[in-house]
């Protein structure tokens, strides 16, 4: 829909961007390697939840994010149990890791197509090059991980490139706002706060048990 509707686009899109940023950060101290990605995936969940009915591609992004929550939360809980080492040595971990990689690739593709559809609806020329660039960026990062690259120059350059793409996506959101693009948040019976508290409660109870 165009201007005149209640527009939650900015809030939802900011959550998506922060979610992507946090899920890409790995800090191996103070349990931040678990906390930041978990916060990131929850922010992505809330962002795509509001946008899920805007077009089928953003709806697919929401479905993929829900599936990633279903996959990752049990793994986080399992990591607090005595079976952690057994899981780490099993083929299940490799399968889930590969599954997460595939889901992330599909997510970036759907995000690219979803943004192009949003631009068309706003009367803007569809491009969303930064979203398409994220797909290529992630493929390159997977290749670097596969060959076990240990240098610093390329990862640093990739990090800078990633930040620039996020900045470009932020500008794209401003372009849509200036074009008068507005959406109505998809109706939800459960508020964002209740949903997040519920998911965190499941995570906390599972870890304690």
Coordinates of C-alpha atoms in Angstrom, one line a residue:
X1 CA 0.0 0.0 0.0
X2 CA 1.0 3.6 -0.5
X3 CA 1.1 6.6 1.8
X4 CA -1.8 7.1 4.2
X5 CA -1.5 3.7 5.9
X6 CA 0.2 3.1 9.2
X7 CA 3.8 2.5 8.2
X8 CA 5.8 0.0 10.3
X9 CA 8.3 -0.5 7.4
X10 CA 11.2 1.5 9.1
X11 CA 11.0 -0.4 12.4
X12 CA 10.6 -3.8 10.7
X13 CA 13.5 -3.2 8.2
X14 CA 15.8 -1.9 11.0
X15 CA 15.2 -5.1 12.9
X16 CA 16.0 -7.1 9.8
X17 CA 19.3 -5.2 9.3
X18 CA 20.3 -5.5 12.9
X19 CA 19.5 -9.2 12.8
X20 CA 21.7 -9.8 9.8
X21 CA 24.5 -7.8 11.4
X22 CA 24.4 -9.7 14.7
X23 CA 24.1 -13.1 13.1
X24 CA 27.3 -12.3 11.1
X25 CA 29.4 -11.3 14.2
X26 CA 31.4 -14.0 16.0
X27 CA 33.0 -12.9 19.3
X28 CA 34.4 -15.9 21.2
X29 CA 34.2 -14.4 24.8
X30 CA 31.5 -13.9 27.4
X31 CA 29.3 -16.3 25.5
X32 CA 28.8 -13.6 22.9
X33 CA 29.2 -16.2 20.1
X34 CA 25.9 -17.6 21.3
X35 CA 24.2 -14.4 22.6
X36 CA 24.7 -12.2 19.5
X37 CA 23.5 -14.7 16.9
X38 CA 20.5 -15.6 19.0
X39 CA 19.6 -11.9 19.4
X40 CA 20.1 -11.5 15.7
X41 CA 17.8 -14.3 14.7
X42 CA 15.1 -13.0 17.0
X43 CA 15.3 -9.5 15.6
X44 CA 15.1 -11.0 12.1
X45 CA 12.1 -13.0 13.1
X46 CA 10.3 -9.9 14.4
X47 CA 11.2 -7.9 11.3
X48 CA 10.1 -10.4 8.8
X49 CA 7.0 -11.2 10.9
X50 CA 5.7 -7.6 10.3
X51 CA 6.6 -7.8 6.6
X52 CA 5.5 -11.4 5.8
X53 CA 2.3 -10.4 3.9
X54 CA 3.9 -7.6 1.9
X55 CA 4.8 -10.0 -0.8
X56 CA 5.5 -13.7 -1.2
X57 CA 9.3 -13.3 -1.1
X58 CA 9.3 -11.5 2.2
X59 CA 6.8 -14.1 3.4
X60 CA 9.3 -16.8 2.4
X61 CA 12.0 -14.9 4.4
X62 CA 9.7 -15.1 7.5
X63 CA 9.1 -18.8 7.0
X64 CA 12.9 -19.5 6.6
X65 CA 13.6 -17.5 9.8
X66 CA 11.0 -19.5 11.7
X67 CA 12.6 -22.7 10.5
X68 CA 16.1 -21.4 11.5
X69 CA 14.8 -20.8 15.1
X70 CA 13.4 -24.3 15.2
X71 CA 16.8 -25.7 14.1
X72 CA 19.0 -23.5 16.2
X73 CA 17.3 -23.4 19.6
X74 CA 17.5 -27.1 20.2
X75 CA 21.2 -27.0 19.3
X76 CA 21.8 -24.2 21.8
X77 CA 20.0 -26.2 24.5
X78 CA 22.0 -29.4 23.6
X79 CA 25.2 -27.4 24.0
X80 CA 24.5 -27.1 27.7
X81 CA 24.1 -30.9 28.2
X82 CA 26.5 -33.8 28.8
X83 CA 25.8 -34.9 25.2
X84 CA 27.5 -31.8 23.7
X85 CA 30.7 -33.6 22.8
X86 CA 28.7 -36.5 21.2
X87 CA 26.8 -34.1 19.1
X88 CA 29.9 -32.2 18.0
X89 CA 31.5 -35.5 16.8
X90 CA 28.3 -36.7 15.1
X91 CA 27.4 -36.2 11.4
X92 CA 24.2 -34.5 12.6
X93 CA 26.2 -31.3 13.3
X94 CA 27.6 -31.3 9.8
X95 CA 24.1 -31.8 8.4
X96 CA 22.6 -29.0 10.4
X97 CA 25.5 -26.7 9.5
X98 CA 25.0 -27.4 5.8
X99 CA 21.3 -26.9 6.3
X100 CA 21.9 -23.5 7.9
X101 CA 24.1 -22.4 5.0
X102 CA 21.5 -23.4 2.4
X103 CA 18.8 -21.6 4.4
X104 CA 20.9 -18.5 4.6
X105 CA 21.5 -18.6 0.8
X106 CA 17.8 -19.0 0.1
X107 CA 17.0 -16.2 2.6
X108 CA 19.3 -13.7 0.8
X109 CA 17.8 -14.7 -2.6
X110 CA 14.2 -14.2 -1.3
X111 CA 15.3 -10.9 0.3
X112 CA 16.6 -9.7 -3.0
X113 CA 13.5 -10.6 -4.8
X114 CA 11.3 -9.2 -2.0
X115 CA 13.0 -5.8 -2.1
X116 CA 12.7 -5.6 -5.9
X117 CA 8.9 -6.3 -5.5
X118 CA 8.7 -3.6 -2.8
X119 CA 10.5 -1.1 -5.1
X120 CA 8.1 -1.9 -8.0
X121 CA 5.1 -1.3 -5.6
X122 CA 6.6 2.1 -4.6
X123 CA 7.0 3.1 -8.2
X124 CA 10.8 2.9 -8.0
X125 CA 13.1 1.2 -10.5
X126 CA 13.8 -2.3 -9.1
X127 CA 17.4 -3.0 -8.4
X128 CA 18.3 -3.9 -4.7
X129 CA 21.9 -4.6 -5.8
X130 CA 23.1 -4.7 -2.2
X131 CA 20.6 -7.5 -1.4
X132 CA 21.9 -9.5 -4.4
X133 CA 25.4 -8.7 -3.3
X134 CA 24.7 -10.3 0.1
X135 CA 24.1 -13.6 -1.7
X136 CA 27.4 -13.4 -3.6
X137 CA 29.1 -12.3 -0.4
X138 CA 27.9 -15.3 1.6
X139 CA 28.9 -17.7 -1.2
X140 CA 32.4 -16.3 -1.1
X141 CA 32.5 -16.6 2.7
X142 CA 31.5 -20.2 2.5
X143 CA 34.2 -20.9 0.0
X144 CA 36.8 -19.3 2.3
X145 CA 35.6 -21.4 5.1
X146 CA 35.7 -24.6 2.9
X147 CA 39.3 -24.0 2.0
X148 CA 40.1 -23.0 5.6
X149 CA 41.6 -19.6 4.7
X150 CA 43.6 -18.3 7.6
X151 CA 44.7 -14.8 6.3
X152 CA 43.4 -11.5 7.6
X153 CA 43.3 -9.3 4.5
X154 CA 40.4 -11.0 2.7
X155 CA 38.2 -11.4 5.8
X156 CA 38.8 -7.8 6.7
X157 CA 37.9 -6.7 3.2
X158 CA 34.8 -8.9 3.3
X159 CA 33.7 -7.4 6.6
X160 CA 34.1 -3.9 5.2
X161 CA 32.1 -4.9 2.1
X162 CA 29.4 -6.4 4.3
X163 CA 29.0 -3.2 6.3
X164 CA 28.8 -1.2 3.1
X165 CA 26.1 -3.4 1.8
X166 CA 24.1 -3.0 5.0
X167 CA 24.5 0.7 4.7
X168 CA 23.2 0.6 1.2
X169 CA 20.2 -1.4 2.3
X170 CA 19.6 1.2 5.0
X171 CA 19.6 3.9 2.3
X172 CA 17.2 1.8 0.2
X173 CA 14.7 2.0 3.2
X174 CA 15.0 5.8 3.2
X175 CA 14.3 5.9 -0.5
X176 CA 11.1 3.9 0.0
X177 CA 10.1 6.2 2.8
X178 CA 10.7 9.3 0.6
X179 CA 8.7 7.7 -2.2
X180 CA 5.7 7.6 0.2
X181 CA 5.8 3.8 0.5
X182 CA 3.8 2.5 3.5
X183 CA 2.6 -0.9 4.6
X184 CA 0.2 -2.3 7.2
X185 CA 1.9 -4.7 9.6
X186 CA 0.6 -8.2 9.3
X187 CA -2.0 -8.9 12.0
X188 CA -0.7 -11.0 14.9
X189 CA -2.5 -12.4 17.9
X190 CA 0.6 -12.4 20.0
X191 CA 2.6 -9.2 20.5
X192 CA 6.4 -9.1 19.7
X193 CA 7.3 -8.8 23.4
X194 CA 5.2 -11.8 24.3
X195 CA 6.7 -13.8 21.4
X196 CA 10.3 -13.0 22.4
X197 CA 9.7 -13.7 26.1
X198 CA 8.1 -17.0 25.2
X199 CA 11.0 -18.1 23.0
X200 CA 13.6 -16.9 25.6
X201 CA 11.7 -18.8 28.3
X202 CA 11.9 -22.0 26.3
X203 CA 15.6 -21.5 25.7
X204 CA 16.2 -20.7 29.4
X205 CA 14.2 -23.7 30.7
X206 CA 15.8 -26.0 28.2
X207 CA 19.3 -24.9 29.2
X208 CA 18.5 -25.2 33.0
X209 CA 17.1 -28.7 32.5

